[in-house]
Short mmCIF file of C-alpha atoms in Angstrom, two decimals:
data_model
loop_
_atom_site.label_atom_id
_atom_site.label_comp_id
_atom_site.label_asym_id
_atom_site.label_seq_id
_atom_site.Cartn_x
_atom_site.Cartn_y
_atom_site.Cartn_z
CA MET A 1 20.32 3.55 18.52
CA ILE A 2 16.96 1.41 18.81
CA GLU A 3 15.19 -2.16 20.33
CA ARG A 4 16.28 -5.30 19.92
CA SER A 5 12.81 -6.06 20.77
CA TYR A 6 9.59 -5.53 21.47
CA GLU A 7 7.15 -6.05 25.07
CA GLU A 8 3.35 -6.19 24.01
CA VAL A 9 1.83 -2.81 24.86
CA HIS A 10 -1.71 -4.71 25.96
CA SER A 11 -2.69 -6.75 28.77
CA LYS A 12 -4.91 -9.39 28.21
CA GLN A 13 -7.43 -7.33 30.79
CA TRP A 14 -7.34 -3.84 27.67
CA ILE A 15 -8.09 -7.03 24.96
CA LYS A 16 -10.98 -8.71 26.07
CA ARG A 17 -12.83 -4.94 26.94
CA ASN A 18 -11.11 -3.37 23.53
CA ILE A 19 -11.54 -6.53 21.21
CA SER A 20 -15.10 -7.81 20.75
CA ASN A 21 -14.72 -9.53 17.09
CA PRO A 22 -10.94 -11.58 16.82
CA ASN A 23 -12.05 -12.27 13.51
CA ASN A 24 -11.86 -7.89 12.83
CA GLU A 25 -9.26 -7.71 9.69
CA LEU A 26 -7.05 -5.83 11.61
CA VAL A 27 -6.61 -8.92 14.22
CA MET A 28 -5.98 -11.01 11.88
CA ILE A 29 -3.19 -10.14 9.99
CA ARG A 30 -1.94 -8.86 12.92
CA SER A 31 -1.09 -12.26 13.44
CA LEU A 32 0.61 -12.95 10.06
CA ILE A 33 3.29 -10.74 10.07
CA SER A 34 6.30 -11.89 11.52
CA TRP A 35 7.17 -9.50 13.12
CA GLY A 36 10.58 -10.23 15.26
CA GLU A 37 11.69 -11.78 12.69
CA ILE A 38 11.69 -8.12 10.65
CA ILE A 39 12.62 -6.72 13.10
CA ARG A 40 16.04 -8.37 13.19
CA LYS A 41 16.76 -8.33 9.53
CA LEU A 42 15.62 -3.93 10.81
CA LEU A 43 18.76 -3.76 12.88
CA ARG A 44 21.50 -3.26 10.41
CA TYR A 45 19.50 0.35 9.64
CA TYR A 46 20.78 2.17 12.96
CA ASP A 47 23.45 2.88 15.57
CA LEU A 48 23.00 -0.44 18.37
CA GLU A 49 25.60 1.49 19.93
CA LYS A 50 25.80 5.73 19.85
CA GLY A 51 22.99 8.30 19.24
CA ALA A 52 19.16 8.47 20.44
CA PHE A 53 17.05 5.88 20.64
CA GLY A 54 14.24 5.78 17.73
CA LYS A 55 10.97 4.91 17.59
CA ASN A 56 9.39 1.73 18.30
CA LEU A 57 10.52 -0.33 15.05
CA ARG A 58 7.17 -3.04 16.12
CA MET A 59 4.73 0.09 16.25
CA MET A 60 6.82 1.38 12.86
CA ILE A 61 6.07 -1.69 10.47
CA ALA A 62 2.94 -1.28 11.89
CA LEU A 63 2.24 2.15 10.21
CA LEU A 64 3.77 1.94 7.42
CA LEU A 65 1.49 -1.68 6.78
CA LEU A 66 -1.55 -0.42 8.18
CA MET A 67 -1.35 3.16 5.80
CA ARG A 68 -0.98 0.80 2.78
CA SER A 69 -3.35 -1.71 3.53
CA ARG A 70 -6.00 1.31 4.83
CA ASN A 71 -4.95 4.01 1.43
CA LEU A 72 -3.74 7.05 4.28
CA SER A 73 -1.56 9.63 4.36
CA ASP A 74 0.78 10.29 7.29
CA ARG A 75 -1.15 12.61 8.78
CA GLU A 76 -5.05 10.67 8.72
CA VAL A 77 -3.30 6.81 9.88
CA ILE A 78 -2.18 8.99 13.37
CA ALA A 79 -5.40 10.13 13.23
CA ALA A 80 -7.00 7.09 12.75
CA ILE A 81 -5.17 5.98 14.80
CA GLN A 82 -5.75 8.15 18.28
CA GLU A 83 -9.85 6.56 17.12
CA ASN A 84 -9.38 3.28 16.75
CA ARG A 85 -8.64 0.46 19.04
CA TYR A 86 -7.89 -2.12 16.74
CA MET A 87 -5.77 -0.17 14.70
CA GLN A 88 -4.37 0.28 18.40
CA TYR A 89 -3.44 -2.79 18.76
CA PHE A 90 -2.04 -3.69 15.75
CA CYS A 91 0.54 -1.16 15.81
CA ASN A 92 0.72 -2.09 19.05
CA ILE A 93 -0.03 1.99 21.54
CA ALA A 94 -0.84 1.91 25.06
CA ASP A 95 -3.44 4.28 25.62
CA GLU A 96 -1.02 6.41 27.97
CA HIS A 97 1.11 7.64 24.74
CA LEU A 98 -2.17 8.05 22.25
CA SER A 99 -1.38 11.16 22.02
CA THR A 100 1.85 12.42 21.36
CA PHE A 101 2.46 9.00 20.07
CA ILE A 102 4.53 10.18 17.04
CA ASP A 103 4.99 12.80 14.47
CA HIS A 104 3.78 12.72 11.10
CA SER A 105 7.50 13.38 9.87
CA THR A 106 8.90 10.56 11.83
CA ILE A 107 7.04 8.16 9.22
CA CYS A 108 8.59 10.05 6.64
CA LYS A 109 12.25 9.65 7.78
CA PHE A 110 11.50 5.94 8.70
CA ARG A 111 10.86 5.88 4.68
CA ARG A 112 13.78 7.04 4.04
CA ARG A 113 15.97 5.67 6.23
CA LEU A 114 14.49 2.05 4.87
CA GLY A 115 14.73 3.16 1.24
CA GLU A 116 14.48 0.54 -1.23
CA GLU A 117 15.77 -3.11 0.84
CA GLY A 118 14.60 -1.96 3.62
CA VAL A 119 10.93 -2.26 2.52
CA ARG A 120 11.11 -5.31 0.61
CA ILE A 121 12.56 -7.00 4.05
CA ILE A 122 8.76 -6.31 5.42
CA GLU A 123 7.90 -7.87 2.27
CA ARG A 124 9.67 -10.10 1.37
CA GLU A 125 9.23 -12.01 5.24
CA ILE A 126 5.51 -11.32 4.91
CA PHE A 127 5.82 -12.60 1.63
CA GLN A 128 7.71 -15.83 2.79
CA HIS A 129 5.96 -16.96 5.87
CA LEU A 130 2.26 -17.26 4.14
CA ARG A 131 4.55 -19.89 1.36
CA ARG A 132 6.41 -21.68 3.73
CA CYS A 133 2.68 -21.96 5.81
CA GLY A 134 1.31 -23.43 2.36
CA ALA A 135 -1.01 -19.71 1.90
CA ILE A 136 0.38 -19.51 -1.77
CA ALA A 137 0.33 -21.77 -3.98
CA ASN A 138 3.28 -22.87 -6.90
CA GLU A 139 0.61 -23.25 -10.23
CA MET A 140 0.57 -20.66 -12.22
CA SER A 141 2.61 -18.23 -12.90
CA LEU A 142 0.44 -14.66 -14.52
CA MET A 143 2.64 -11.96 -16.45
CA ASP A 144 1.55 -9.03 -17.74
CA SER A 145 2.38 -4.31 -16.63
CA THR A 146 0.67 -1.54 -16.03
CA VAL A 147 2.04 2.31 -15.86
CA LEU A 148 2.15 3.09 -11.66
CA ALA A 149 0.91 7.54 -12.42
CA SER A 150 3.22 10.18 -11.46
CA ASN A 151 1.26 12.26 -8.89
CA ILE A 152 1.79 14.91 -11.46
CA ILE A 153 -1.21 16.93 -14.02
CA TYR A 154 -1.01 16.71 -17.27
CA PRO A 155 1.61 17.65 -18.40
CA ASN A 156 2.24 20.21 -21.45
CA ASP A 157 5.45 21.45 -22.92
CA VAL A 158 4.13 25.51 -22.45
CA HIS A 159 3.75 24.78 -18.29
CA LEU A 160 7.02 22.91 -18.26
CA VAL A 161 9.02 26.11 -19.06
CA PHE A 162 6.26 28.25 -16.96
CA SER A 163 7.05 26.07 -14.44
CA ALA A 164 11.14 26.50 -15.08
CA MET A 165 10.72 30.05 -14.64
CA LYS A 166 8.83 29.64 -11.35
CA LYS A 167 11.66 27.19 -10.09
CA MET A 168 14.56 30.22 -10.55
CA VAL A 169 11.86 32.56 -8.48
CA LEU A 170 11.78 30.97 -5.41
CA TRP A 171 15.88 30.02 -5.94
CA ALA A 172 16.39 33.77 -5.61
CA LYS A 173 13.82 34.71 -3.17
CA LYS A 174 15.17 31.69 -1.06
CA TYR A 175 18.62 32.57 -0.61
CA LYS A 176 18.27 36.34 -0.86
CA VAL A 177 19.71 37.06 -4.69
CA SER A 178 17.76 39.86 -6.71
CA LEU A 179 15.77 38.55 -9.68
CA TRP A 180 17.34 38.68 -13.02
CA PHE A 181 14.66 39.50 -15.41
CA GLY A 182 10.49 40.14 -15.85
CA HIS A 183 8.66 37.96 -13.66
CA GLN A 184 5.57 39.93 -13.85
CA GLU A 185 5.84 39.56 -17.56
CA VAL A 186 5.93 36.26 -17.53
CA LYS A 187 3.04 35.92 -15.37
CA LYS A 188 1.69 38.51 -17.76
CA LEU A 189 1.72 35.92 -20.91
CA TRP A 190 1.23 32.29 -18.65
CA ARG A 191 -2.97 34.50 -17.89
CA ARG A 192 -2.77 34.89 -21.31
CA PHE A 193 -1.85 32.13 -22.79
CA HIS A 194 -4.45 30.13 -20.01
CA GLN A 195 -7.48 31.92 -20.75
CA ASP A 196 -7.14 31.76 -24.89
CA GLN A 197 -9.02 29.12 -25.85
CA GLN A 198 -7.91 28.89 -29.23
CA ALA A 199 -4.08 29.64 -28.26
CA ASN A 200 -1.42 28.09 -30.05
CA ARG A 201 0.79 26.38 -27.68
CA LEU A 202 3.44 26.14 -30.42
CA GLU A 203 3.14 30.09 -30.87
CA TYR A 204 3.11 30.69 -27.43
CA LEU A 205 5.64 27.73 -25.97
CA GLN A 206 8.11 29.75 -28.41
CA LEU A 207 7.43 33.29 -26.67
CA PHE A 208 8.23 31.93 -22.93
CA ASP A 209 11.03 30.41 -24.76
CA ASP A 210 12.18 34.17 -25.71
CA LEU A 211 12.24 34.96 -22.14
CA PHE A 212 12.82 31.23 -20.81
CA ASN A 213 16.45 31.32 -22.33
CA PRO A 214 18.42 34.78 -21.18
CA ALA A 215 16.97 33.97 -18.16
CA LEU A 216 18.58 30.78 -18.08
CA SER A 217 22.28 31.96 -19.78
CA ASP A 218 21.48 34.47 -16.94
CA PHE A 219 21.08 32.30 -14.59
CA GLU A 220 24.45 30.04 -14.64
CA ARG A 221 26.33 33.20 -15.25
CA ILE A 222 24.72 34.55 -11.39
CA SER A 223 25.10 30.72 -9.85
CA THR A 224 29.09 31.03 -9.83
CA GLN A 225 29.09 34.59 -8.80
CA ASN A 226 31.19 35.09 -5.17
CA GLY A 227 29.40 35.44 -2.10
CA LEU A 228 26.82 32.48 -2.31
CA SER A 229 26.66 30.49 0.42
CA ILE A 230 27.46 26.63 -0.55
CA ALA A 231 23.44 25.47 -0.30
CA ALA A 232 22.40 28.38 -3.03
CA VAL A 233 25.31 26.71 -5.62
CA GLY A 234 24.29 23.48 -5.30
CA GLU A 235 21.05 23.54 -5.24
CA ALA A 236 21.55 26.09 -8.57
CA HIS A 237 23.96 23.29 -9.92
CA SER A 238 20.85 20.89 -9.86
CA LEU A 239 18.50 24.00 -11.39
CA LEU A 240 21.23 24.31 -13.82
CA ALA A 241 21.57 20.30 -15.44
CA LEU A 242 17.57 20.36 -15.12
CA PHE A 243 16.69 22.92 -16.92
CA LYS A 244 19.35 23.07 -19.65
CA ILE A 245 17.05 19.11 -20.40
CA LEU A 246 14.19 21.04 -20.98
CA ALA A 247 15.83 24.24 -23.14
CA GLU A 248 17.81 21.06 -25.67
CA GLN A 249 13.44 19.47 -25.35
CA THR A 250 11.57 22.47 -25.79
CA GLN A 251 14.28 23.62 -29.18
CA LEU A 252 13.79 19.90 -30.60
CA LYS A 253 9.68 20.56 -29.86
CA LEU A 254 9.76 23.66 -31.52
CA ARG A 255 11.57 22.49 -34.34
CA GLY A 256 8.13 19.72 -34.81
CA GLN A 257 9.78 16.25 -33.07
CA VAL A 258 6.89 13.97 -31.68
CA HIS A 259 9.02 11.53 -29.87
CA ILE A 260 11.91 12.79 -27.80
CA GLU A 261 13.91 10.56 -26.16
CA ASN A 262 13.41 10.09 -22.55
CA ARG A 263 11.24 13.08 -22.86
CA LEU A 264 10.38 15.61 -18.87
CA VAL A 265 7.08 15.32 -17.76
CA SER A 266 7.25 16.69 -14.99
CA LEU A 267 9.99 19.18 -12.89
CA LYS A 268 8.61 17.04 -9.40
CA GLU A 269 8.89 13.69 -11.31
CA LEU A 270 12.13 13.54 -12.75
CA ASP A 271 12.08 9.50 -13.14
CA ALA A 272 8.19 10.26 -14.80
CA ARG A 273 8.55 9.23 -18.18
CA PRO A 274 5.02 9.01 -21.04
CA ILE A 275 4.12 5.22 -21.27
CA LYS A 276 2.00 3.64 -24.18
CA LYS A 277 0.09 0.54 -23.34
CA GLY A 278 -1.81 0.09 -26.15
CA LYS A 279 -5.19 1.17 -24.10
CA ALA A 280 -7.94 3.23 -25.69
CA PHE A 281 -8.24 5.28 -22.43
CA PRO A 282 -6.06 6.86 -21.60
CA GLU A 283 -3.96 6.44 -24.35
CA CYS A 284 -0.47 7.88 -22.32
CA GLU A 285 0.46 7.71 -18.91
CA PHE A 286 2.54 9.22 -17.09
CA GLY A 287 4.81 7.28 -14.39
CA THR A 288 7.21 4.34 -14.58
CA THR A 289 6.51 0.92 -15.96
CA ASN A 290 5.00 -1.90 -13.33
CA GLN A 291 6.07 -4.95 -13.96
CA MET A 292 3.62 -7.17 -11.89
CA CYS A 293 3.57 -11.63 -12.15
CA PHE A 294 0.50 -12.78 -10.06
CA ASN A 295 0.04 -17.46 -8.82
CA ARG A 296 -3.34 -18.09 -10.02
CA GLN A 297 -5.29 -17.05 -6.33
CA GLY A 298 -4.83 -14.22 -7.22
CA PHE A 299 -1.22 -13.50 -4.86
CA LEU A 300 1.61 -10.40 -6.57
CA ILE A 301 4.78 -12.89 -6.29
CA CYS A 302 6.77 -10.65 -8.10
CA CYS A 303 6.32 -6.76 -8.04
CA GLU A 304 8.95 -4.54 -10.24
CA ILE A 305 9.67 -0.91 -10.87
CA LEU A 306 10.62 0.05 -14.07
CA MET A 307 11.90 3.16 -15.56
CA GLY A 308 10.23 4.87 -19.44
CA ALA A 309 8.99 1.70 -21.65
CA PRO A 310 11.17 -1.27 -21.40
CA LYS A 311 9.18 -3.63 -23.88
CA ASP A 312 7.74 -6.59 -22.04
CA LYS A 313 9.36 -9.27 -24.20
CA THR A 314 12.79 -8.09 -22.48
CA LEU A 315 10.86 -8.56 -20.01
CA TYR A 316 9.86 -12.07 -19.27
CA PRO A 317 12.91 -13.58 -18.88
CA SER A 318 14.21 -11.92 -15.39
CA THR A 319 10.05 -11.54 -14.18
CA LEU A 320 9.75 -15.50 -14.65
CA GLU A 321 13.36 -15.31 -12.76
CA ALA A 322 12.04 -13.66 -10.01
CA TYR A 323 9.33 -15.68 -9.23
CA ILE A 324 11.04 -19.11 -9.92
CA GLU A 325 13.54 -17.53 -6.81
CA ARG A 326 10.11 -16.15 -4.39
CA MET A 327 8.25 -19.34 -5.12
CA LYS A 328 11.23 -21.75 -4.55
CA GLY A 329 10.23 -23.74 -7.94
CA ASN A 330 9.51 -23.36 -11.22
CA PRO A 331 4.67 -22.99 -12.06
CA ARG A 332 3.59 -25.80 -13.74
CA ALA A 333 2.32 -23.28 -16.36
CA SER A 334 3.43 -19.63 -17.13
CA VAL A 335 0.79 -17.16 -19.10
CA THR A 336 1.04 -13.62 -21.05
CA ASP A 337 -0.21 -12.23 -23.69
CA GLY A 338 0.97 -11.69 -27.01
CA ALA A 339 3.15 -8.32 -25.89
CA PHE A 340 5.92 -10.48 -24.00
CA ARG A 341 5.25 -13.65 -27.14
CA SER A 342 9.31 -14.20 -28.83
CA VAL A 343 10.75 -17.62 -29.65
CA LYS A 344 13.41 -16.85 -26.93
CA ASN A 345 10.10 -16.66 -24.56
CA LEU A 346 8.50 -20.12 -25.53
CA LYS A 347 12.10 -21.93 -25.16
CA ALA A 348 12.83 -20.34 -22.01
CA HIS A 349 12.81 -23.18 -19.10
CA SER A 350 10.85 -25.03 -21.48
CA ASP A 351 11.76 -28.66 -20.05
CA GLU A 352 10.75 -27.42 -17.04
CA ILE A 353 7.78 -26.17 -17.83
CA LYS A 354 4.31 -27.69 -18.50
CA VAL A 355 2.31 -25.28 -20.07
CA ILE A 356 3.66 -21.87 -21.35
CA PHE A 357 0.87 -19.90 -23.03
CA MET A 358 1.73 -16.68 -24.32
CA GLY A 359 -1.31 -15.77 -26.92
CA ARG A 360 -2.46 -17.92 -28.90
CA THR A 361 -3.71 -20.85 -28.54
CA GLU A 362 -1.64 -23.03 -30.88
CA ASP A 363 1.09 -22.04 -27.44
CA VAL A 364 -0.77 -25.68 -25.24
CA GLU A 365 -2.52 -28.73 -25.97
CA LYS A 366 -6.47 -28.63 -26.77
CA GLU A 367 -7.28 -30.02 -23.33
CA GLU A 368 -5.07 -26.98 -21.35
CA GLN A 369 -6.40 -23.66 -23.60
CA GLU A 370 -9.67 -23.37 -21.17
CA ALA A 371 -7.62 -23.44 -18.07
CA CYS A 372 -5.02 -21.36 -20.01
CA LEU A 373 -7.72 -19.02 -21.61
CA SER A 374 -9.36 -18.23 -17.96
CA ALA A 375 -5.80 -17.38 -16.52
CA ARG A 376 -5.23 -14.92 -18.72
CA SER A 377 -8.56 -13.34 -18.35
CA ALA A 378 -8.06 -13.50 -14.62
CA THR A 379 -4.92 -11.59 -14.92
CA GLU A 380 -6.65 -8.87 -16.03
CA GLY A 381 -9.18 -8.66 -12.96
CA PHE A 382 -5.95 -8.41 -11.03
CA ILE A 383 -4.02 -5.79 -11.83
CA ALA A 384 -8.12 -4.22 -11.88
CA VAL A 385 -8.07 -4.78 -8.50
CA ALA A 386 -4.36 -4.05 -7.76
CA LYS A 387 -4.98 -0.20 -9.42
CA ASN A 388 -8.60 0.82 -8.22
CA LEU A 389 -7.92 -0.48 -4.68
CA ARG A 390 -4.89 -1.13 -3.76
CA GLY A 391 -3.02 2.47 -4.58
CA PHE A 392 -1.25 0.90 -7.49
CA GLY A 393 -2.57 3.27 -9.64
CA LYS A 394 -0.91 6.15 -8.30
CA SER A 395 2.87 6.44 -6.55
CA LEU A 396 2.35 9.68 -3.79
CA TYR A 397 6.61 9.04 -3.39
CA LEU A 398 9.28 10.81 -4.72
CA GLY A 399 10.82 9.27 -8.19
CA LEU A 400 11.68 6.59 -8.89
CA ARG A 401 13.55 5.24 -5.08
CA GLY A 402 10.06 6.40 -3.93
CA ASP A 403 7.45 4.20 -6.52
CA LYS A 404 9.50 1.15 -5.73
CA ILE A 405 8.47 2.02 -2.17
CA TRP A 406 5.29 2.22 -2.63
CA ALA A 407 4.99 -0.91 -5.04
CA SER A 408 7.08 -3.62 -2.05
CA LEU A 409 4.73 -2.07 0.42
CA ASN A 410 1.62 -1.75 -1.49
CA GLN A 411 2.71 -5.69 -2.31
CA ALA A 412 2.44 -5.90 1.01
CA ALA A 413 -1.25 -4.84 2.15
CA TYR A 414 -2.36 -6.52 -1.27
CA ASN A 415 -1.01 -9.83 -0.03
CA LEU A 416 -2.60 -9.98 3.06
CA LYS A 417 -5.68 -8.64 1.75
CA LYS A 418 -5.62 -11.22 -0.78
CA PHE A 419 -4.96 -13.47 1.97
CA LEU A 420 -7.76 -12.64 3.81
CA GLN A 421 -11.02 -12.98 1.20
CA LEU A 422 -9.73 -16.23 0.72
CA TYR A 423 -9.50 -17.48 4.57
CA ARG A 424 -13.71 -15.58 4.14
CA GLU A 425 -13.73 -18.26 1.06
CA GLU A 426 -13.07 -21.25 2.84
CA ALA A 427 -10.44 -22.21 0.68
CA TYR A 428 -8.04 -22.90 2.98
CA GLU A 429 -7.16 -26.94 4.00
CA GLU A 430 -6.67 -27.48 7.58
CA SER A 431 -2.34 -27.84 7.73
CA VAL A 432 -2.40 -24.43 6.22
CA LEU A 433 -4.73 -22.60 8.52
CA ILE A 434 -2.75 -24.39 11.32
CA ALA A 435 0.40 -23.82 10.07
CA LEU A 436 -0.53 -20.23 10.57
CA GLY A 437 -2.14 -20.62 14.23
CA LEU A 438 -5.55 -19.27 12.83
CA TRP A 439 -6.95 -23.26 13.42
CA SER A 440 -8.78 -22.24 16.42
CA ARG A 441 -10.93 -19.33 14.65
#
């Protein structure tokens, strides 16, 4: 069960005593969020009649946003809140509950409960509130793709095979099964590989493969024996499916094949793929494709996480449609680089969109060229801020599903930060501030 509403736990006296700066970032963000509407839409993820009461949704939503706006982990955000009055005010946590208000594992469980769609509800409500109040302008669509890197070490094929054999050892220990291969021999070979400064990786990959294939065959045989628990058999089957893909991939590598479709780069991040974006450094990144679309102010309108490296040309129509849907109307101009260029894309919505720029000045009239080139340059700056300052550089959540949750939370935090930046630059008219309840500030 879950509470269907929330109450403000801080009295006026507490606020007067502890919140001395009404223009503090968290105080302002707190007033921008439609807490009640988000809570109402998240009730679907709970049984309203059965079970123990869950943690207050008002607090849990604030925790997720605070983590991504300050780049804090589950444990770090709890420690920070216990030390910071503004964070306590933002998350609506009373003094008497500070020492025991939540365990870090509860935050992880809450993210899992909401999933991709639940987290997207939080982001969508924040975005639409800012848009309805006039804070987000529908002038230009600025589109580009980048890589959301996975939290893995730089992969090599020898390490993948060694990791697979380590997973067999861990499975055997967990379910008290006698180990069926010489793990000490594997470890010695691994140390030798690391100490050999002139190591030929293909030679060592062959040596590891000679040990891995018999071990894999024995593992498959052992997993079908009687006496194993249902959990042991289920986990073994999942590992076997993964290891067989790795075995096939290793054989292709040993035969000299360079490009391997859907290549595994990690046994932890199964959805990560090698992606090249034409940069000098890093030449290749490992993760998922992040298709981003901004407006000219720098708000992140759309953010889609995709597995592998789809061509930009194929992403343009769906991304433009997503922008139009989110903004409830066509932009005056659509600006991309040459990677999105095609005859079909140049014609997409050409009747409704006045200016379509795809990397060439001849795409637009002379009087529009400077504005389009400036917008194209600005796109790179927006992506740089998103990746280096707003959490889009690397995802710390597992899998494609985790990357989507990570991106949605970062998108919400990014747009709130962008609004504060423009507010402090006095970029908004009175009508926008009145609609947002900020005019008195």
